[in-house]
PDB file of C-alpha atoms in Angstrom:
ATOM      1  CA  ALA I   5     102.914 120.951  84.313  1.00 51.00           C
ATOM      2  CA  GLU I   6     101.913 117.460  83.798  1.00 53.00           C
ATOM      3  CA  LYS I   7      98.482 116.914  82.336  1.00 55.00           C
ATOM      4  CA  VAL I   8      96.206 114.827  84.437  1.00 58.00           C
ATOM      5  CA  PRO I   9      94.542 112.253  82.301  1.00 60.00           C
ATOM      6  CA  LYS I  10      90.765 112.591  82.183  1.00 61.00           C
ATOM      7  CA  GLN I  11      88.842 109.923  83.957  1.00 60.00           C
ATOM      8  CA  PRO I  12      86.539 108.059  81.635  1.00 59.00           C
ATOM      9  CA  LYS I  13      82.874 108.727  82.257  1.00 60.00           C
ATOM     10  CA  LYS I  14      81.000 105.920  83.922  1.00 58.00           C
ATOM     11  CA  ALA I  15      78.471 104.406  81.661  1.00 57.00           C
ATOM     12  CA  LYS I  16      74.928 104.730  82.936  1.00 58.00           C
ATOM     13  CA  ILE I  17      73.179 101.440  83.331  1.00 57.00           C
ATOM     14  CA  SER I  18      69.636 101.692  82.056  1.00 59.00           C
ATOM     15  CA  TRP I  19      67.287  99.144  83.494  1.00 58.00           C
ATOM     16  CA  PRO I  20      64.265  98.168  81.479  1.00 58.00           C
ATOM     17  CA  PRO I  21      61.030  99.629  82.884  1.00 58.00           C
ATOM     18  CA  ARG I  22      59.006  97.345  85.078  1.00 58.00           C
ATOM     19  CA  ARG I  23      55.983  96.028  83.266  1.00 56.00           C
ATOM     20  CA  ARG I  24      52.681  96.448  85.035  1.00 52.00           C
ATOM     21  CA  LEU I  25      50.055  93.841  84.492  1.00 50.00           C
ATOM     22  CA  GLY I  26      46.483  93.569  85.458  1.00 54.00           C
ATOM     23  CA  LEU I  27      43.325  95.634  85.288  1.00 55.00           C
ATOM     24  CA  SER I  28      45.125  98.937  85.939  1.00 59.00           C
ATOM     25  CA  VAL I  29      47.144  98.611  82.703  1.00 58.00           C
ATOM     26  CA  VAL I  30      44.047  97.749  80.709  1.00 58.00           C
ATOM     27  CA  LEU I  31      42.163 100.720  82.134  1.00 59.00           C
ATOM     28  CA  GLU I  32      45.049 103.060  81.395  1.00 60.00           C
ATOM     29  CA  LYS I  33      45.178 101.841  77.802  1.00 61.00           C
ATOM     30  CA  ILE I  34      41.467 102.393  77.417  1.00 57.00           C
ATOM     31  CA  ILE I  35      41.450 105.802  79.094  1.00 55.00           C
ATOM     32  CA  PHE I  36      44.640 107.252  77.603  1.00 55.00           C
ATOM     33  CA  GLY I  37      44.691 105.437  74.295  1.00 55.00           C
ATOM     34  CA  ARG I  38      46.483 102.486  72.786  1.00 52.00           C
ATOM     35  CA  GLY I  39      49.799 103.406  74.293  1.00 52.00           C
ATOM     36  CA  ILE I  40      50.125 104.688  77.812  1.00 49.00           C
ATOM     37  CA  SER I  41      50.653 108.411  77.794  1.00 50.00           C
ATOM     38  CA  SER I  42      49.977 111.288  80.090  1.00 51.00           C
ATOM     39  CA  LYS I  43      47.141 112.595  77.988  1.00 56.00           C
ATOM     40  CA  PHE I  44      43.791 112.017  79.709  1.00 57.00           C
ATOM     41  CA  ASN I  45      40.807 111.054  77.551  1.00 63.00           C
ATOM     42  CA  PRO I  46      37.561 111.944  79.400  1.00 70.00           C
ATOM     43  CA  ILE I  47      35.296 110.188  76.905  1.00 74.00           C
ATOM     44  CA  ARG I  48      37.088 106.908  77.382  1.00 68.00           C
ATOM     45  CA  ALA I  49      36.980 107.378  81.162  1.00 72.00           C
ATOM     46  CA  ILE I  50      33.208 107.853  81.062  1.00 80.00           C
ATOM     47  CA  ILE I  51      32.828 104.721  78.921  1.00 79.00           C
ATOM     48  CA  VAL I  52      34.871 102.707  81.400  1.00 75.00           C
ATOM     49  CA  LEU I  53      32.838 103.975  84.352  1.00 81.00           C
ATOM     50  CA  LEU I  54      29.588 103.166  82.575  1.00 84.00           C
ATOM     51  CA  PHE I  55      30.878  99.676  81.786  1.00 82.00           C
ATOM     52  CA  ILE I  56      31.784  99.093  85.426  1.00 84.00           C
ATOM     53  CA  MET I  57      28.367 100.344  86.581  1.00 86.00           C
ATOM     54  CA  VAL I  58      26.582  98.027  84.125  1.00 85.00           C
ATOM     55  CA  VAL I  59      28.574  95.036  85.360  1.00 82.00           C
ATOM     56  CA  LEU I  60      27.829  95.838  89.010  1.00 85.00           C
ATOM     57  CA  ALA I  61      24.133  96.378  88.246  1.00 85.00           C
ATOM     58  CA  GLY I  62      23.978  93.005  86.477  1.00 82.00           C
ATOM     59  CA  ILE I  63      25.499  91.265  89.475  1.00 85.00           C
ATOM     60  CA  LYS I  64      23.015  92.944  91.827  1.00 79.00           C
ATOM     61  CA  ILE I  65      20.029  92.034  89.627  1.00 84.00           C
ATOM     62  CA  GLY I  66      21.177  88.421  89.514  1.00 77.00           C
ATOM     63  CA  ARG I  67      21.368  88.247  93.294  1.00 78.00           C
ATOM     64  CA  ASN I  68      17.915  89.811  93.706  1.00 76.00           C
ATOM     65  CA  ARG I  69      16.417  87.378  91.197  1.00 74.00           C
ATOM     66  CA  THR I  70      17.880  84.400  93.050  1.00 71.00           C
ATOM     67  CA  LYS I  71      16.515  85.727  96.350  1.00 66.00           C
ATOM     68  CA  THR I  72      13.057  86.251  94.805  1.00 68.00           C
ATOM     69  CA  GLU I  73      12.975  82.715  93.407  1.00 67.00           C
ATOM     70  CA  ASN I  74      13.871  81.307  96.810  1.00 63.00           C
ATOM     71  CA  LEU I  75      11.096  83.319  98.469  1.00 62.00           C
ATOM     72  CA  GLU I  76       8.570  82.148  95.862  1.00 63.00           C
ATOM     73  CA  GLY I  77       9.598  78.548  96.483  1.00 61.00           C
ATOM     74  CA  VAL I  78       9.041  78.923 100.227  1.00 54.00           C
ATOM     75  CA  SER I  79       5.690  80.664  99.659  1.00 56.00           C
ATOM     76  CA  GLY I  80       4.567  77.909  97.274  1.00 55.00           C
ATOM     77  CA  SER I  81       5.452  75.174  99.760  1.00 54.00           C
ATOM     78  CA  LYS I  82       3.479  77.006 102.467  1.00 50.00           C
ATOM     79  CA  GLU I  83       0.409  77.193 100.218  1.00 51.00           C
ATOM     80  CA  VAL I  84       0.627  73.454  99.498  1.00 45.00           C
ATOM     81  CA  GLU I  85       0.970  72.744 103.204  1.00 49.00           C
ATOM     82  CA  SER I  86      -2.007  74.998 103.905  1.00 47.00           C
ATOM     83  CA  ILE I  87      -4.148  73.068 101.402  1.00 44.00           C
ATOM     84  CA  GLU I  88      -3.065  69.666 102.729  1.00 46.00           C
ATOM     85  CA  SER I  89      -3.844  70.656 106.286  1.00 46.00           C
ATOM     86  CA  GLY I  90      -7.355  71.841 105.380  1.00 48.00           C
ATOM     87  CA  GLY I  91      -6.665  75.560 105.132  1.00 47.00           C
ATOM     88  CA  VAL I  92      -8.024  75.799 101.598  1.00 46.00           C
ATOM     89  CA  GLU I  93     -10.217  78.808 102.255  1.00 48.00           C
ATOM     90  CA  GLU I  94      -7.284  80.972 103.390  1.00 51.00           C
ATOM     91  CA  SER I  95      -5.287  80.314 100.197  1.00 51.00           C
ATOM     92  CA  LEU I  96      -8.199  81.094  97.853  1.00 54.00           C
ATOM     93  CA  PRO I  97      -8.983  84.531  96.394  1.00 59.00           C
ATOM     94  CA  HIS I  98     -11.229  86.767  98.483  1.00 58.00           C
ATOM     95  CA  GLU I  99     -14.312  86.423  96.222  1.00 57.00           C
ATOM     96  CA  THR I 100     -14.067  82.628  96.061  1.00 66.00           C
ATOM     97  CA  ARG I 101     -13.632  82.419  99.824  1.00 64.00           C
ATOM     98  CA  GLU I 102     -16.715  84.600 100.344  1.00 71.00           C
ATOM     99  CA  ASP I 103     -18.728  82.336  98.011  1.00 70.00           C
ATOM    100  CA  LEU I 104     -17.714  79.248  99.983  1.00 69.00           C
ATOM    101  CA  ILE I 105     -18.635  80.879 103.269  1.00 72.00           C
ATOM    102  CA  SER I 106     -22.030  81.970 101.884  1.00 72.00           C
ATOM    103  CA  ALA I 107     -22.762  78.483 100.527  1.00 70.00           C
ATOM    104  CA  LYS I 108     -21.791  76.898 103.828  1.00 64.00           C
ATOM    105  CA  LYS I 109     -24.021  79.304 105.768  1.00 67.00           C
ATOM    106  CA  ALA I 110     -26.945  78.648 103.399  1.00 67.00           C
ATOM    107  CA  GLU I 111     -26.533  74.908 103.932  1.00 61.00           C
ATOM    108  CA  GLU I 112     -26.520  75.363 107.701  1.00 59.00           C
ATOM    109  CA  ASP I 113     -29.643  77.552 107.512  1.00 61.00           C
ATOM    110  CA  LYS I 114     -31.386  74.905 105.395  1.00 57.00           C
ATOM    111  CA  THR I 115     -30.511  72.219 107.925  1.00 52.00           C
ATOM    112  CA  ASP I 116     -31.827  74.360 110.781  1.00 54.00           C
ATOM    113  CA  GLU I 117     -35.064  74.974 108.869  1.00 57.00           C
ATOM    114  CA  GLU I 118     -35.570  71.261 108.191  1.00 49.00           C
ATOM    115  CA  GLU I 119     -34.920  70.418 111.826  1.00 52.00           C
ATOM    116  CA  ALA I 120     -37.490  73.013 112.880  1.00 48.00           C
ATOM    117  CA  ILE I 121     -40.115  71.365 110.625  1.00 45.00           C
ATOM    118  CA  PHE I 122     -39.266  67.663 110.812  1.00 44.00           C
ATOM    119  CA  GLY I 123     -37.245  67.517 114.017  1.00 49.00           C
ATOM    120  CA  PRO I 124     -33.531  66.713 114.306  1.00 58.00           C
ATOM    121  CA  ILE I 125     -32.234  64.984 111.177  1.00 68.00           C
ATOM    122  CA  GLY I 126     -30.430  61.727 111.969  1.00 85.00           C
ATOM    123  CA  ASN I 127     -27.074  60.753 110.541  1.00 92.00           C
ATOM    124  CA  HIS I 128     -27.070  57.146 111.748  1.00 95.00           C
ATOM    125  CA  VAL I 129     -28.507  53.868 110.500  1.00 96.00           C
ATOM    126  CA  ILE I 130     -28.876  50.713 112.549  1.00 96.00           C
ATOM    127  CA  VAL I 131     -26.992  47.619 111.428  1.00 97.00           C
ATOM    128  CA  ILE I 132     -29.276  44.688 112.265  1.00 97.00           C
ATOM    129  CA  MET I 133     -27.156  41.863 110.855  1.00 96.00           C
ATOM    130  CA  THR I 134     -24.021  41.217 108.802  1.00 96.00           C
ATOM    131  CA  TYR I 135     -23.914  37.921 106.929  1.00 96.00           C
ATOM    132  CA  GLY I 136     -22.150  36.231 104.058  1.00 95.00           C
ATOM    133  CA  GLU I 137     -25.319  35.177 102.164  1.00 94.00           C
ATOM    134  CA  ASN I 138     -27.967  37.547 100.827  1.00 95.00           C
ATOM    135  CA  ARG I 139     -30.531  34.716 100.697  1.00 96.00           C
ATOM    136  CA  ASP I 140     -30.703  34.296 104.488  1.00 97.00           C
ATOM    137  CA  LEU I 141     -31.321  38.006 105.064  1.00 97.00           C
ATOM    138  CA  GLU I 142     -34.386  38.254 102.817  1.00 97.00           C
ATOM    139  CA  PRO I 143     -36.797  36.622 105.351  1.00 97.00           C
ATOM    140  CA  VAL I 144     -35.374  38.898 108.074  1.00 97.00           C
ATOM    141  CA  LYS I 145     -36.107  41.941 105.940  1.00 97.00           C
ATOM    142  CA  GLU I 146     -39.737  40.849 105.503  1.00 97.00           C
ATOM    143  CA  PHE I 147     -40.029  40.056 109.220  1.00 97.00           C
ATOM    144  CA  PHE I 148     -39.068  43.577 110.310  1.00 97.00           C
ATOM    145  CA  ALA I 149     -41.208  45.164 107.578  1.00 97.00           C
ATOM    146  CA  GLU I 150     -44.281  43.576 109.197  1.00 96.00           C
ATOM    147  CA  SER I 151     -43.464  45.595 112.344  1.00 95.00           C
ATOM    148  CA  GLY I 152     -43.023  48.868 110.438  1.00 95.00           C
ATOM    149  CA  ILE I 153     -39.214  48.802 110.351  1.00 96.00           C
ATOM    150  CA  ARG I 154     -38.000  49.383 106.813  1.00 96.00           C
ATOM    151  CA  THR I 155     -34.673  47.783 105.956  1.00 97.00           C
ATOM    152  CA  VAL I 156     -32.326  47.438 103.005  1.00 97.00           C
ATOM    153  CA  ILE I 157     -29.629  44.882 102.136  1.00 97.00           C
ATOM    154  CA  GLU I 158     -26.304  46.296 100.960  1.00 96.00           C
ATOM    155  CA  LYS I 159     -23.189  44.411  99.921  1.00 95.00           C
ATOM    156  CA  ARG I 160     -19.952  45.821 101.295  1.00 93.00           C
ATOM    157  CA  GLY I 161     -16.875  43.835 100.442  1.00 93.00           C
ATOM    158  CA  GLU I 162     -17.546  40.127 100.936  1.00 94.00           C
ATOM    159  CA  TYR I 163     -20.482  40.595 103.319  1.00 96.00           C
ATOM    160  CA  TYR I 164     -24.111  41.690 103.157  1.00 97.00           C
ATOM    161  CA  PHE I 165     -25.427  44.265 105.626  1.00 97.00           C
ATOM    162  CA  LEU I 166     -29.054  44.464 106.732  1.00 97.00           C
ATOM    163  CA  LEU I 167     -29.528  48.170 107.535  1.00 97.00           C
ATOM    164  CA  THR I 168     -32.468  50.326 108.511  1.00 97.00           C
ATOM    165  CA  LYS I 169     -33.682  52.407 105.600  1.00 95.00           C
ATOM    166  CA  ASP I 170     -34.590  55.289 107.888  1.00 94.00           C
ATOM    167  CA  HIS I 171     -31.948  57.521 109.448  1.00 95.00           C
ATOM    168  CA  TYR I 172     -31.832  58.213 113.155  1.00 95.00           C
ATOM    169  CA  GLN I 173     -29.973  60.224 115.724  1.00 94.00           C
ATOM    170  CA  SER I 174     -27.124  58.454 117.504  1.00 93.00           C
ATOM    171  CA  PRO I 175     -28.459  55.334 119.300  1.00 94.00           C
ATOM    172  CA  GLU I 176     -25.866  55.969 122.019  1.00 93.00           C
ATOM    173  CA  ARG I 177     -27.828  59.024 123.134  1.00 92.00           C
ATOM    174  CA  GLU I 178     -30.492  57.897 125.552  1.00 90.00           C
ATOM    175  CA  ASN I 179     -34.054  58.969 124.651  1.00 90.00           C
ATOM    176  CA  SER I 180     -33.008  59.778 121.054  1.00 93.00           C
ATOM    177  CA  ASP I 181     -35.045  58.307 118.198  1.00 94.00           C
ATOM    178  CA  GLY I 182     -32.053  56.113 117.307  1.00 95.00           C
ATOM    179  CA  TYR I 183     -31.887  54.720 120.841  1.00 96.00           C
ATOM    180  CA  LYS I 184     -35.614  53.919 120.807  1.00 95.00           C
ATOM    181  CA  ALA I 185     -35.399  52.313 117.348  1.00 96.00           C
ATOM    182  CA  LEU I 186     -32.475  50.124 118.420  1.00 97.00           C
ATOM    183  CA  GLN I 187     -34.345  48.908 121.510  1.00 97.00           C
ATOM    184  CA  LYS I 188     -37.407  48.141 119.380  1.00 96.00           C
ATOM    185  CA  ILE I 189     -35.316  46.167 116.874  1.00 97.00           C
ATOM    186  CA  LYS I 190     -33.773  44.070 119.645  1.00 97.00           C
ATOM    187  CA  ARG I 191     -37.149  43.441 121.253  1.00 97.00           C
ATOM    188  CA  ILE I 192     -38.855  42.420 118.008  1.00 96.00           C
ATOM    189  CA  GLY I 193     -35.829  40.545 116.671  1.00 96.00           C
ATOM    190  CA  ALA I 194     -35.700  38.246 119.685  1.00 96.00           C
ATOM    191  CA  SER I 195     -38.924  36.586 118.479  1.00 96.00           C
ATOM    192  CA  TYR I 196     -37.676  35.894 114.944  1.00 96.00           C
ATOM    193  CA  GLN I 197     -38.350  32.395 113.621  1.00 95.00           C
ATOM    194  CA  ALA I 198     -36.446  31.566 110.441  1.00 96.00           C
ATOM    195  CA  PRO I 199     -38.208  29.596 107.701  1.00 95.00           C
ATOM    196  CA  ILE I 200     -37.086  26.019 107.197  1.00 95.00           C
ATOM    197  CA  GLY I 201     -33.785  25.881 105.348  1.00 95.00           C
ATOM    198  CA  TYR I 202     -32.680  29.399 106.337  1.00 96.00           C
ATOM    199  CA  GLU I 203     -30.199  30.632 108.939  1.00 95.00           C
ATOM    200  CA  THR I 204     -31.770  31.036 112.390  1.00 95.00           C
ATOM    201  CA  PHE I 205     -29.136  33.514 113.718  1.00 96.00           C
ATOM    202  CA  GLY I 206     -29.210  31.885 117.161  1.00 93.00           C
ATOM    203  CA  SER I 207     -31.793  31.513 119.911  1.00 92.00           C
ATOM    204  CA  MET I 208     -31.824  35.290 120.632  1.00 94.00           C
ATOM    205  CA  PRO I 209     -31.100  36.863 117.246  1.00 96.00           C
ATOM    206  CA  PHE I 210     -30.255  40.474 116.434  1.00 96.00           C
ATOM    207  CA  GLN I 211     -29.203  41.441 119.971  1.00 96.00           C
ATOM    208  CA  ASP I 212     -25.880  42.675 118.580  1.00 96.00           C
ATOM    209  CA  ALA I 213     -27.504  45.355 116.418  1.00 96.00           C
ATOM    210  CA  TYR I 214     -25.695  48.696 116.585  1.00 97.00           C
ATOM    211  CA  GLY I 215     -25.760  52.219 115.202  1.00 95.00           C
ATOM    212  CA  MET I 216     -23.475  53.286 112.351  1.00 95.00           C
ATOM    213  CA  LYS I 217     -22.756  56.889 111.379  1.00 92.00           C
ATOM    214  CA  ILE I 218     -23.183  57.558 107.662  1.00 88.00           C
ATOM    215  CA  ARG I 219     -22.154  61.250 107.372  1.00 74.00           C
TER     216      ARG I 219
END
């Protein structure tokens, strides 16, 4: 019988293993050792998990800190706005706020007591004349003093103001002491006769006198 020649065996083609890249390879190297093997290392796995937890915690803390800083910035701007708009008492500590309230109440009580003794306290003066020369107002000051009206000359800017020294209630309120004083000043002032060489202030002087609030 004829021998059948043996067929040569087909050579097996061995393909190189596919290389895996990325975090999974690094983790496997850390967990299983330098080379990748099937042996599991629990200690290395715990270390990796702890490392991941620390990284995540750091990210979370950073986000919370940023959020807190933003909130503090908004709160600070609100406090500044509160102060600028007059809400100082609300932004102060409780004890300081109580002290301010007590001082304010004491001042109001003192004012009420003074009004009960001396009558309503005025917060107006009467402006008799405004002029550019102090010299011409001196005779006017003496003229009103003879009628019991005390006056003072004050320079404000480029002008001199002849003001009543006494304070009155608003002259706009009829029957108030300021209203009566203003009428008296106009009545007396109409008869003013300036010395020779001084300003006469017109034929009917001081009829433009008016009340001015000082506080």
